Tab-separated table of C-alpha atoms in Angstrom:
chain	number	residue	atom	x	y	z
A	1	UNK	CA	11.150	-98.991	41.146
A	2	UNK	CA	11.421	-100.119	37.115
A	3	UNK	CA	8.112	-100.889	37.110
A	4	UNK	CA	6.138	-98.247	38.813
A	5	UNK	CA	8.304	-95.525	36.884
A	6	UNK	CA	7.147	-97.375	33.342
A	7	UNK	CA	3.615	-96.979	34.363
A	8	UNK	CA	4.461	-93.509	35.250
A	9	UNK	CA	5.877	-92.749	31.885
A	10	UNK	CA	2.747	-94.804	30.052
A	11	UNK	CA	0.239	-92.649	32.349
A	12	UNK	CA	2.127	-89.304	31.036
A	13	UNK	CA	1.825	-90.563	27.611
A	14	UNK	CA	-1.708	-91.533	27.600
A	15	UNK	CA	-2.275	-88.005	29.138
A	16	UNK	CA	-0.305	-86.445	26.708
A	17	UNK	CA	-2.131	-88.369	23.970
A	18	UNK	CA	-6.023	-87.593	25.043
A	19	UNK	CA	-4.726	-84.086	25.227
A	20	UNK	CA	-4.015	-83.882	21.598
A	21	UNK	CA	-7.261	-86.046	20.277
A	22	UNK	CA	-9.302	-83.306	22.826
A	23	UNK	CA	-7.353	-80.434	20.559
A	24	UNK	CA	-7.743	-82.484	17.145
A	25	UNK	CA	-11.811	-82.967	18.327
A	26	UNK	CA	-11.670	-79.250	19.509
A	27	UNK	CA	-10.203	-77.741	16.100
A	28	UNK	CA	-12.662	-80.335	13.925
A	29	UNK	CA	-15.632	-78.681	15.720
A	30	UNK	CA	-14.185	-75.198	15.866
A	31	UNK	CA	-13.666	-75.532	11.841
A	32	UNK	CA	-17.405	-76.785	11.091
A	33	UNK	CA	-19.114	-73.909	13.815
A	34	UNK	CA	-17.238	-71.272	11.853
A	35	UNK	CA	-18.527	-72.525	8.184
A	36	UNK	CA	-21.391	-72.845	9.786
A	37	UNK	CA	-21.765	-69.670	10.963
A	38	UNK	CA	-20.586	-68.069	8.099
A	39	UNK	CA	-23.259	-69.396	6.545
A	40	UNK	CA	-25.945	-69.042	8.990
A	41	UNK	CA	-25.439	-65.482	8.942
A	42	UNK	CA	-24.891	-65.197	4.768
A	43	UNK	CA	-21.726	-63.281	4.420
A	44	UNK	CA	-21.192	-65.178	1.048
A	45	UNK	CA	-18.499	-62.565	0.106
A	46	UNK	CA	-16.027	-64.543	2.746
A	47	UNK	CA	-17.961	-68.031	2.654
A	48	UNK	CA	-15.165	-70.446	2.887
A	49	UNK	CA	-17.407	-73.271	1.304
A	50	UNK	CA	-17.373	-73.006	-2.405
A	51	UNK	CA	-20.710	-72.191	-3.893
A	52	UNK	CA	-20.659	-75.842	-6.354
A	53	UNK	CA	-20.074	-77.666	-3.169
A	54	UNK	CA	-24.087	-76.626	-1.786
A	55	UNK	CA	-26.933	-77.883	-2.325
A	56	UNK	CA	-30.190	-76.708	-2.870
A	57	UNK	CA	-31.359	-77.728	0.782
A	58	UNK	CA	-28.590	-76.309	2.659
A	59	UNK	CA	-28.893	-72.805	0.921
A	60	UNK	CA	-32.748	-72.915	0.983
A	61	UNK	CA	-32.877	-74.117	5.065
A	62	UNK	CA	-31.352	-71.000	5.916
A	63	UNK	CA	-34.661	-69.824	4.957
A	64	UNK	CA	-33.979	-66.453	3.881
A	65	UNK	CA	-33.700	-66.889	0.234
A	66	UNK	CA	-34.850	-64.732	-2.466
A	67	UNK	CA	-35.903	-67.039	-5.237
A	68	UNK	CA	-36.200	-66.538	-9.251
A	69	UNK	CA	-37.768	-69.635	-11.871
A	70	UNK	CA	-36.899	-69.590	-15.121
A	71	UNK	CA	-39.089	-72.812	-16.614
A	72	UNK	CA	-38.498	-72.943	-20.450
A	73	UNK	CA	-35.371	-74.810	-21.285
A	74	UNK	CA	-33.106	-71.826	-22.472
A	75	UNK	CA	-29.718	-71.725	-20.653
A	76	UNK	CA	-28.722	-68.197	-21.744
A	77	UNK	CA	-30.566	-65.884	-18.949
A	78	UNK	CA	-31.403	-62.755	-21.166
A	79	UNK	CA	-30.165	-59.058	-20.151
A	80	UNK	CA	-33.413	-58.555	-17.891
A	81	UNK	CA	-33.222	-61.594	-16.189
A	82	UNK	CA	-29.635	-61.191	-15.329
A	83	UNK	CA	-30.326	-57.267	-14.125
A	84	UNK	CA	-33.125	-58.860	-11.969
A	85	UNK	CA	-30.685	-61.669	-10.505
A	86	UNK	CA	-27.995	-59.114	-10.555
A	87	UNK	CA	-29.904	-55.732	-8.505
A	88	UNK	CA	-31.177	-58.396	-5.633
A	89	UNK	CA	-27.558	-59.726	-4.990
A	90	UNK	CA	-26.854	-56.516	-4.450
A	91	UNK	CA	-29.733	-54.997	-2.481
A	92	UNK	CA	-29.918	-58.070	-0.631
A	93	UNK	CA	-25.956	-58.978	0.173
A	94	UNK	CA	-26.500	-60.768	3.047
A	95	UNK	CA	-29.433	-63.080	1.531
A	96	UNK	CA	-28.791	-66.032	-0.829
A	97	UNK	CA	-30.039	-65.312	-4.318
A	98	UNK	CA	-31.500	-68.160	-5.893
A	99	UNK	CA	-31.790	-68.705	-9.583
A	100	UNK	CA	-33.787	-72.299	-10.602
A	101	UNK	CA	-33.281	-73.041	-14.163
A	102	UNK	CA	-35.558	-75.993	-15.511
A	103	UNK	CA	-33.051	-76.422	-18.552
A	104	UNK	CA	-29.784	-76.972	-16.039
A	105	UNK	CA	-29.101	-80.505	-14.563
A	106	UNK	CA	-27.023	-81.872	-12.186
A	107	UNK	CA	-24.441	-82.931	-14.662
A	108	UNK	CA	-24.450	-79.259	-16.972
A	109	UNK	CA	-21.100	-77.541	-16.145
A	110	UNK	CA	-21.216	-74.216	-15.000
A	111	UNK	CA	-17.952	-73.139	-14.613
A	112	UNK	CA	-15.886	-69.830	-15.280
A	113	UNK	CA	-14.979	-70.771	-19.246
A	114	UNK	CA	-18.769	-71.657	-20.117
A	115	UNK	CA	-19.451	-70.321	-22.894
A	116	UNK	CA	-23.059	-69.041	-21.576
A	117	UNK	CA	-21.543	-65.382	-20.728
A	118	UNK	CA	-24.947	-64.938	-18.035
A	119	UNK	CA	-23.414	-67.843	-16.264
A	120	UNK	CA	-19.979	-66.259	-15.490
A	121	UNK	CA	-21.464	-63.478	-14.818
A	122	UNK	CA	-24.104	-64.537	-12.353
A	123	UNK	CA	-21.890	-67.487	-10.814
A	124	UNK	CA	-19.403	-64.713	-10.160
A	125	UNK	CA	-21.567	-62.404	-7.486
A	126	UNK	CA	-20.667	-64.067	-4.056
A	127	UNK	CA	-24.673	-65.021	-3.055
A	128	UNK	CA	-25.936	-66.289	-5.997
A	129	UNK	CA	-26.396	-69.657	-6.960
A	130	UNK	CA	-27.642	-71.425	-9.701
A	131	UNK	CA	-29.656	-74.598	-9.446
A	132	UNK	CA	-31.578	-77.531	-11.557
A	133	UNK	CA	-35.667	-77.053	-11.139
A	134	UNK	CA	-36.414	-80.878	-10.784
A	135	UNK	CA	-40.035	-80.047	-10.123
A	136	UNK	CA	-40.925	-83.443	-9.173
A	137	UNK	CA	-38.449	-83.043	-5.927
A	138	UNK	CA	-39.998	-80.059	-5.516
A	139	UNK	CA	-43.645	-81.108	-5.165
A	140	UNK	CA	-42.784	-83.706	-2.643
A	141	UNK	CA	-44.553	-83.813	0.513
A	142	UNK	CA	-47.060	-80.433	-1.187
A	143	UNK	CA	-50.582	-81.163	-2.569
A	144	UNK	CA	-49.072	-80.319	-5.635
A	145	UNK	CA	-47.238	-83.006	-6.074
A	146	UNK	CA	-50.632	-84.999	-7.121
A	147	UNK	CA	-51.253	-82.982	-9.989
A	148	UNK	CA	-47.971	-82.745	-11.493
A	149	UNK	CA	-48.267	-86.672	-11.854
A	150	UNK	CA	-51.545	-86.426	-13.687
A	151	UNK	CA	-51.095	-83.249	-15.517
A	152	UNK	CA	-49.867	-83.717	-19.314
A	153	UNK	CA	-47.313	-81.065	-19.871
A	154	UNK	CA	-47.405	-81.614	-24.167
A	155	UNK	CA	-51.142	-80.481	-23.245
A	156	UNK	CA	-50.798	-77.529	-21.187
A	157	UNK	CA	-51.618	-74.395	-23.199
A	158	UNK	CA	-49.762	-71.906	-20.505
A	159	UNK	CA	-47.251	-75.063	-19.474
A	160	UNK	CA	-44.434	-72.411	-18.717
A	161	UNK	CA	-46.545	-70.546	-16.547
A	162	UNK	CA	-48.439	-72.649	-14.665
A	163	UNK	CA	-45.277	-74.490	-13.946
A	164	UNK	CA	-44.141	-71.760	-12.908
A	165	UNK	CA	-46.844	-70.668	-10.718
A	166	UNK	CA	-46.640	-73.938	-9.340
A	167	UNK	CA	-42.895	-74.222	-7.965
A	168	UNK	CA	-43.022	-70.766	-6.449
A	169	UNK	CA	-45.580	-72.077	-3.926
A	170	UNK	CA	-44.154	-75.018	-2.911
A	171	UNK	CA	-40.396	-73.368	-2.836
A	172	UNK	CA	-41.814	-70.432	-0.413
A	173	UNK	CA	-43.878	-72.958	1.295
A	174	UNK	CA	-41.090	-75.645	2.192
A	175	UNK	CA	-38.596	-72.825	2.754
A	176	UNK	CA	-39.760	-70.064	3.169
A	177	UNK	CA	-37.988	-66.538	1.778
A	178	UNK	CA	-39.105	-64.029	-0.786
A	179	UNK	CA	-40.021	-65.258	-4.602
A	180	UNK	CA	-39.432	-62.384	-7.495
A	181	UNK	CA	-40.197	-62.710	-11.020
A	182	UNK	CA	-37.173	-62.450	-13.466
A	183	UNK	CA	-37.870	-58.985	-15.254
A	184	UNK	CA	-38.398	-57.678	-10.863
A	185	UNK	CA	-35.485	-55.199	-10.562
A	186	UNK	CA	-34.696	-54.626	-6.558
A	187	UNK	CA	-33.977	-51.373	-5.791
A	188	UNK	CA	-33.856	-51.119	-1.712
A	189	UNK	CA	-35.039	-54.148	0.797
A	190	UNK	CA	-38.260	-55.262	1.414
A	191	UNK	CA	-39.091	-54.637	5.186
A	192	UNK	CA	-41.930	-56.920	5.530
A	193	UNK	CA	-41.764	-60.696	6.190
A	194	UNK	CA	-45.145	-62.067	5.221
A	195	UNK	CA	-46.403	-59.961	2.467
A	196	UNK	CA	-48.332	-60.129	-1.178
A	197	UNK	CA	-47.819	-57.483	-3.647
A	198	UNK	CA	-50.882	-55.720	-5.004
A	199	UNK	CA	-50.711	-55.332	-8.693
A	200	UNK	CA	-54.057	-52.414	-7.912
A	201	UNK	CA	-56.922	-52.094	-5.770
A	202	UNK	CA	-58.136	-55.733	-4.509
A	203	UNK	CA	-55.742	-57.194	-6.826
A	204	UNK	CA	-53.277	-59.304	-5.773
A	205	UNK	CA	-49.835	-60.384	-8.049
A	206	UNK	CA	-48.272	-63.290	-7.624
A	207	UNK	CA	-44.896	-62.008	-9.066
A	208	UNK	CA	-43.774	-60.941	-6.032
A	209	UNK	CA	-44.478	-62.337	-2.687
A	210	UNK	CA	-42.592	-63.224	0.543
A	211	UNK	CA	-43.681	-65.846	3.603
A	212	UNK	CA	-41.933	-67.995	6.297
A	213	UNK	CA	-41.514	-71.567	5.948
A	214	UNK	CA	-45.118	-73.726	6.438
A	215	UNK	CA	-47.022	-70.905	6.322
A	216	UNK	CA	-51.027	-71.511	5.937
A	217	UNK	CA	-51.463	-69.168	3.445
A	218	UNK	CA	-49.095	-71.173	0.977
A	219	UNK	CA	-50.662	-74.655	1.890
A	220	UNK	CA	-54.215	-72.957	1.096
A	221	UNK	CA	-52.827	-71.857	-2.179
A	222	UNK	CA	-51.393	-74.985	-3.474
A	223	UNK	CA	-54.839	-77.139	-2.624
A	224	UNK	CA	-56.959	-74.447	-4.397
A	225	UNK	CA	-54.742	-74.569	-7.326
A	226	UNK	CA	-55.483	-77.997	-7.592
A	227	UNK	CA	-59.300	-77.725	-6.190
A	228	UNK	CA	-59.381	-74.896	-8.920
A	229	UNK	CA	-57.685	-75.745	-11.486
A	230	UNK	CA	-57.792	-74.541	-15.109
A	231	UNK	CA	-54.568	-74.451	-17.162
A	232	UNK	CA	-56.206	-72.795	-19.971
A	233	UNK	CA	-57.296	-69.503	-18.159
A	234	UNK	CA	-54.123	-67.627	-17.869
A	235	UNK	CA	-53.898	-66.444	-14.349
A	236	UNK	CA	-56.112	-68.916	-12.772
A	237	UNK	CA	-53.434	-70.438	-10.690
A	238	UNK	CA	-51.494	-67.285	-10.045
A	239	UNK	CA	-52.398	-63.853	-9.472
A	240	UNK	CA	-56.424	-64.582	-9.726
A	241	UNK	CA	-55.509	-67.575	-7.200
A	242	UNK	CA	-53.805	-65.209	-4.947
A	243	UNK	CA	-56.464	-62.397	-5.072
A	244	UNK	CA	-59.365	-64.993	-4.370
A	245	UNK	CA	-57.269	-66.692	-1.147
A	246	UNK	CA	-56.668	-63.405	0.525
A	247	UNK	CA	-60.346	-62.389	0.069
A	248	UNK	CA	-61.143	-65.327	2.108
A	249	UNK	CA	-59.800	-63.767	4.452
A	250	UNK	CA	-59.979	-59.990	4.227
A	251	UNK	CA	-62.179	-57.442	3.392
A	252	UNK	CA	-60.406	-55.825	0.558
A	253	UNK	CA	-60.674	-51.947	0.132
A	254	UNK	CA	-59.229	-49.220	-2.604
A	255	UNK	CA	-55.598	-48.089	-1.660
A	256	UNK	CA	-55.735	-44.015	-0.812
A	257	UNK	CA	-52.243	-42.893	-1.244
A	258	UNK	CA	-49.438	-45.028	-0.622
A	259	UNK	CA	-50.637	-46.858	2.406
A	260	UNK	CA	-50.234	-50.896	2.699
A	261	UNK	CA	-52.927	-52.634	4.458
A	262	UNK	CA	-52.890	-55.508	6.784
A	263	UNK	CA	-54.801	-58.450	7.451
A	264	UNK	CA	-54.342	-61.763	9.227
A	265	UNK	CA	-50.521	-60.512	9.877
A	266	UNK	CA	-50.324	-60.301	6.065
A	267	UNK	CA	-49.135	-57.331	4.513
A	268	UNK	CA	-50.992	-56.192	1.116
A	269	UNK	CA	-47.996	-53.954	-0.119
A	270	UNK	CA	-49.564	-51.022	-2.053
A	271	UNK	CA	-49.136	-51.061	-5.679
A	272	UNK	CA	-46.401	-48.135	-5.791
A	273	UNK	CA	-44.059	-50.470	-4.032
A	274	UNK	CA	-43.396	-52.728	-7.175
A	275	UNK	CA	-46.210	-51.640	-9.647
A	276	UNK	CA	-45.834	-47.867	-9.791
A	277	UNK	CA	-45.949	-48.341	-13.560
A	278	UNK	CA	-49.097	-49.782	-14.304
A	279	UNK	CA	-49.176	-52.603	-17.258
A	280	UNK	CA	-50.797	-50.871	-19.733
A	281	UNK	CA	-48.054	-48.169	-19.496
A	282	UNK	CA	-45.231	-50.701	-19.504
A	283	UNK	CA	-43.227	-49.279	-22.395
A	284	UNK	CA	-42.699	-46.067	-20.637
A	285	UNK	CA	-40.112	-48.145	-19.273
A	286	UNK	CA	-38.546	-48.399	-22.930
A	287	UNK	CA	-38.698	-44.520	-23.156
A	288	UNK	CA	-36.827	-41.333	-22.750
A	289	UNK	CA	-38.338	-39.034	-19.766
A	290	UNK	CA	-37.382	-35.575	-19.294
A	291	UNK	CA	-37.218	-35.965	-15.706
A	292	UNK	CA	-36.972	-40.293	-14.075
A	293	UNK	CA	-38.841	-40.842	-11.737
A	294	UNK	CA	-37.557	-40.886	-8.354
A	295	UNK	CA	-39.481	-43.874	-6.914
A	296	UNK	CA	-39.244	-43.312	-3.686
A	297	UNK	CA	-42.457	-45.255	-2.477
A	298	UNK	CA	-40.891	-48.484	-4.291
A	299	UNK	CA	-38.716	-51.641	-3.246
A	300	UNK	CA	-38.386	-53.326	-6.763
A	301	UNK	CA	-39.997	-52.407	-10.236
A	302	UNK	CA	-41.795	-54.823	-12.440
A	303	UNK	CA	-40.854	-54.370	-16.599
A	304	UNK	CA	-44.213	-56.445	-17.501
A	305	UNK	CA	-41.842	-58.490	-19.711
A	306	UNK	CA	-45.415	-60.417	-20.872
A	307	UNK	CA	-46.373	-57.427	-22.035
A	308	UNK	CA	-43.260	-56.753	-24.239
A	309	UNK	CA	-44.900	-59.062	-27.457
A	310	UNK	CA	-42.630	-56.443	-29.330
A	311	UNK	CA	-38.987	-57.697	-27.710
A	312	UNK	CA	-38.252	-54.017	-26.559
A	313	UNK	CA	-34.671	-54.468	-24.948
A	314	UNK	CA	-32.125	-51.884	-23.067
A	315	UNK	CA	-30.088	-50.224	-26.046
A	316	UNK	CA	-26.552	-48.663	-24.612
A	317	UNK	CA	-27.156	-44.916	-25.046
A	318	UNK	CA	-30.517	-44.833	-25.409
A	319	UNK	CA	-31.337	-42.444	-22.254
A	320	UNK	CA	-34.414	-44.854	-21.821
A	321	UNK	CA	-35.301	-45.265	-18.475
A	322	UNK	CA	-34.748	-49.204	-18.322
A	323	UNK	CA	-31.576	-48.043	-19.557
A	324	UNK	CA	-31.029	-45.717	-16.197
A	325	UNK	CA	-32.026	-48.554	-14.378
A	326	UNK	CA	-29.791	-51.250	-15.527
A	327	UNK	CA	-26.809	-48.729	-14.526
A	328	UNK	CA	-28.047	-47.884	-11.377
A	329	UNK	CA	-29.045	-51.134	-10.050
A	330	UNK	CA	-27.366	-53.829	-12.229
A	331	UNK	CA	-24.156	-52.157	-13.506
A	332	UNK	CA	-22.351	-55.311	-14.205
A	333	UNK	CA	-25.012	-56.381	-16.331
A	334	UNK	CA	-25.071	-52.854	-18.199
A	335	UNK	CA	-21.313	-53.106	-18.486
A	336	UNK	CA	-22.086	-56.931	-20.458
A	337	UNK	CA	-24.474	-54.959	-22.154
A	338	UNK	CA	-22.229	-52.648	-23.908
A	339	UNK	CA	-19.074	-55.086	-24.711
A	340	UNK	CA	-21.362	-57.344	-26.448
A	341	UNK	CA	-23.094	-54.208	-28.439
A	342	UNK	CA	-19.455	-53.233	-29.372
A	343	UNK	CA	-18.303	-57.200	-30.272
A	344	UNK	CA	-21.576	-56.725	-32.698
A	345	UNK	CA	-20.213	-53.618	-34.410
A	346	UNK	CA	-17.121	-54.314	-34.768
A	347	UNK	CA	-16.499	-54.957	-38.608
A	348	UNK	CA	-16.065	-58.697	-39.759
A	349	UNK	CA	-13.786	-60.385	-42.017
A	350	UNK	CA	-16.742	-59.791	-44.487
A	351	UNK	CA	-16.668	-56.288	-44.163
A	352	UNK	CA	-12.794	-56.145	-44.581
A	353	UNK	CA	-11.671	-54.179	-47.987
């Protein structure tokens, strides 16, 4: 019959057509699992979502992320800070390496041709990213957020490092991950997941520290920075803030040997593991040794760049041992290093006979 074979054709085609849009439905899911995976699991050397395209959030969430601050307004990351970025891409490839920069906005262009050379060559490692510091988004929802909107920055005596102080808590509290000062140069993974660094004996830093997301800890540190605080005593809100929280809730004893010790699930990482060059010998770093040390008790080293009033810097060929370092750990850095220290000595127009 004409009729019933019509409906028969219709019937095929509306079959035919649900079995595409199931396909179509099945692909579009199929395409956003695997970015997402990709992502999930951090293998940012195949990440099929361009690194401009993130934002903060979704690189943060993963909550994995190892996180550097650079809070004065320059937008030309020096040598150090660049090795530091540099060494934890690299000892931490499957992590996201963050870089906050409080002189970047959303509108700044950071492309390939910038003329910032850092920039090219940071934006060019496959896990890091570069990101405005909007402090006021990051305060949200911290008790920090109350003080930053009373606080008077023109005021501030140590703005830059209480600021600083500041956005590392609330970063590792909201997200959780691993913070690192910028002159921290990674040299093999850190094991532990909830961990201070101890700068000596019952002395806690707070330029290296890792957490989970909404950990106690972190909350207790952001309301005694505010309970406690005093912007004109350097340290108060960072590592003498740290050292007082964890003796609320530890007995703190001398280190003997490289142990770490433990308490409330908190690691205290002995002071060989990032400190094993004390600050007041932190221009051995700028020296020649007969013999480098091996550091085999360590997972980063600190350069005490506040220490360095003097501006010592890595000279190509020096044999120092920061110099060892930066080949070692950050070669592409030490490789910018020594084209711009050959661009300086090559003879100008000026020097032309």
């Amino acid at each position: 019959h004409p009729c019933r074979r019509h409906a028969l054709k219709r019937s095929r085609k509306e079959r035919m057509l649900r079995k595409i849009q199931i396909c179509l439905c099945f692909c579009f899911v199929s395409g956003i699992l695997y970015e997402i995976s990709f992502l999930s699991s951090c293998v940012f050397s195949y990440l099929p979502v361009a690194q401009h395209y993130l934002t903060p959030e979704q690189v943060l969430s993963l909550g994995k992320s190892i996180i550097f601050l650079e809070t004065t307004e320059r937008l030309e990351p020096p040598p150090l800070v660049s090795c530091s970025v540099e060494s934890a891409a690299r000892i931490y490839q499957d992590r996201p390496i963050i870089l906050f920069m409080r002189g970047l906005t959303n509108e700044t262009a950071l492309d390939m041709n910038t003329s910032y050379a850092a920039f090219s060559l940071l934006s060019s490692m496959k896990n890091v990213f570069l990101f405005p510091l909007q402090m006021e988004t990051v305060f949200q929802e911290t008790p920090l957020l109350q003080w930053y909107n009373q606080v008077v920055p023109e005021q501030e005596k140590n703005w830059v490092h209480v600021s600083s102080d500041a956005s590392r808590l609330a970063l590792i509290w909201k997200y959780g991950g691993i913070y690192m000062d910028t002159d921290v140069i990674s040299i093999r993974p850190i094991p532990q997941r909830s961990f201070l660094a101890a700068q000596k004996s019952r002395f806690s830093s707070n330029g290296i520290f890792g957490f989970p997301a909404r950990h106690k800890f972190i909350w207790d540190c952001m309301e005694n920075f505010v309970l406690k605080y005093n912007g004109n005593l350097w340290g108060n809100q960072g590592p003498f803030l740290m050292t007082r929280m964890l003796k609320t809730l530890c007995n703190l004893t001398d280190f003997q040997g490289t142990e770490d010790h433990s308490c409330q699930n908190i690691s205290f990482l002995n002071p060989q593991r990032f400190y094993p060059i004390p600050y007041p010998a932190w221009s051995r770093y700028y020296q020649v040794w007969d013999k480098s040390p091996s550091f085999d008790h360590s997972y980063a080293l600190h350069l005490w760049n506040f220490m360095n009033r003097n501006r010592k810097v890595v000279v190509a060929g020096s044999n120092t041992l920061a110099e060892k370092l930066y080949k070692t750990y950050c070669p592409t850095t030490y490789e910018d290093l020594i084209q711009n220290a050959k661009h300086r000595d090559l003879p100008g127009p000026e020097d032309a006979e």
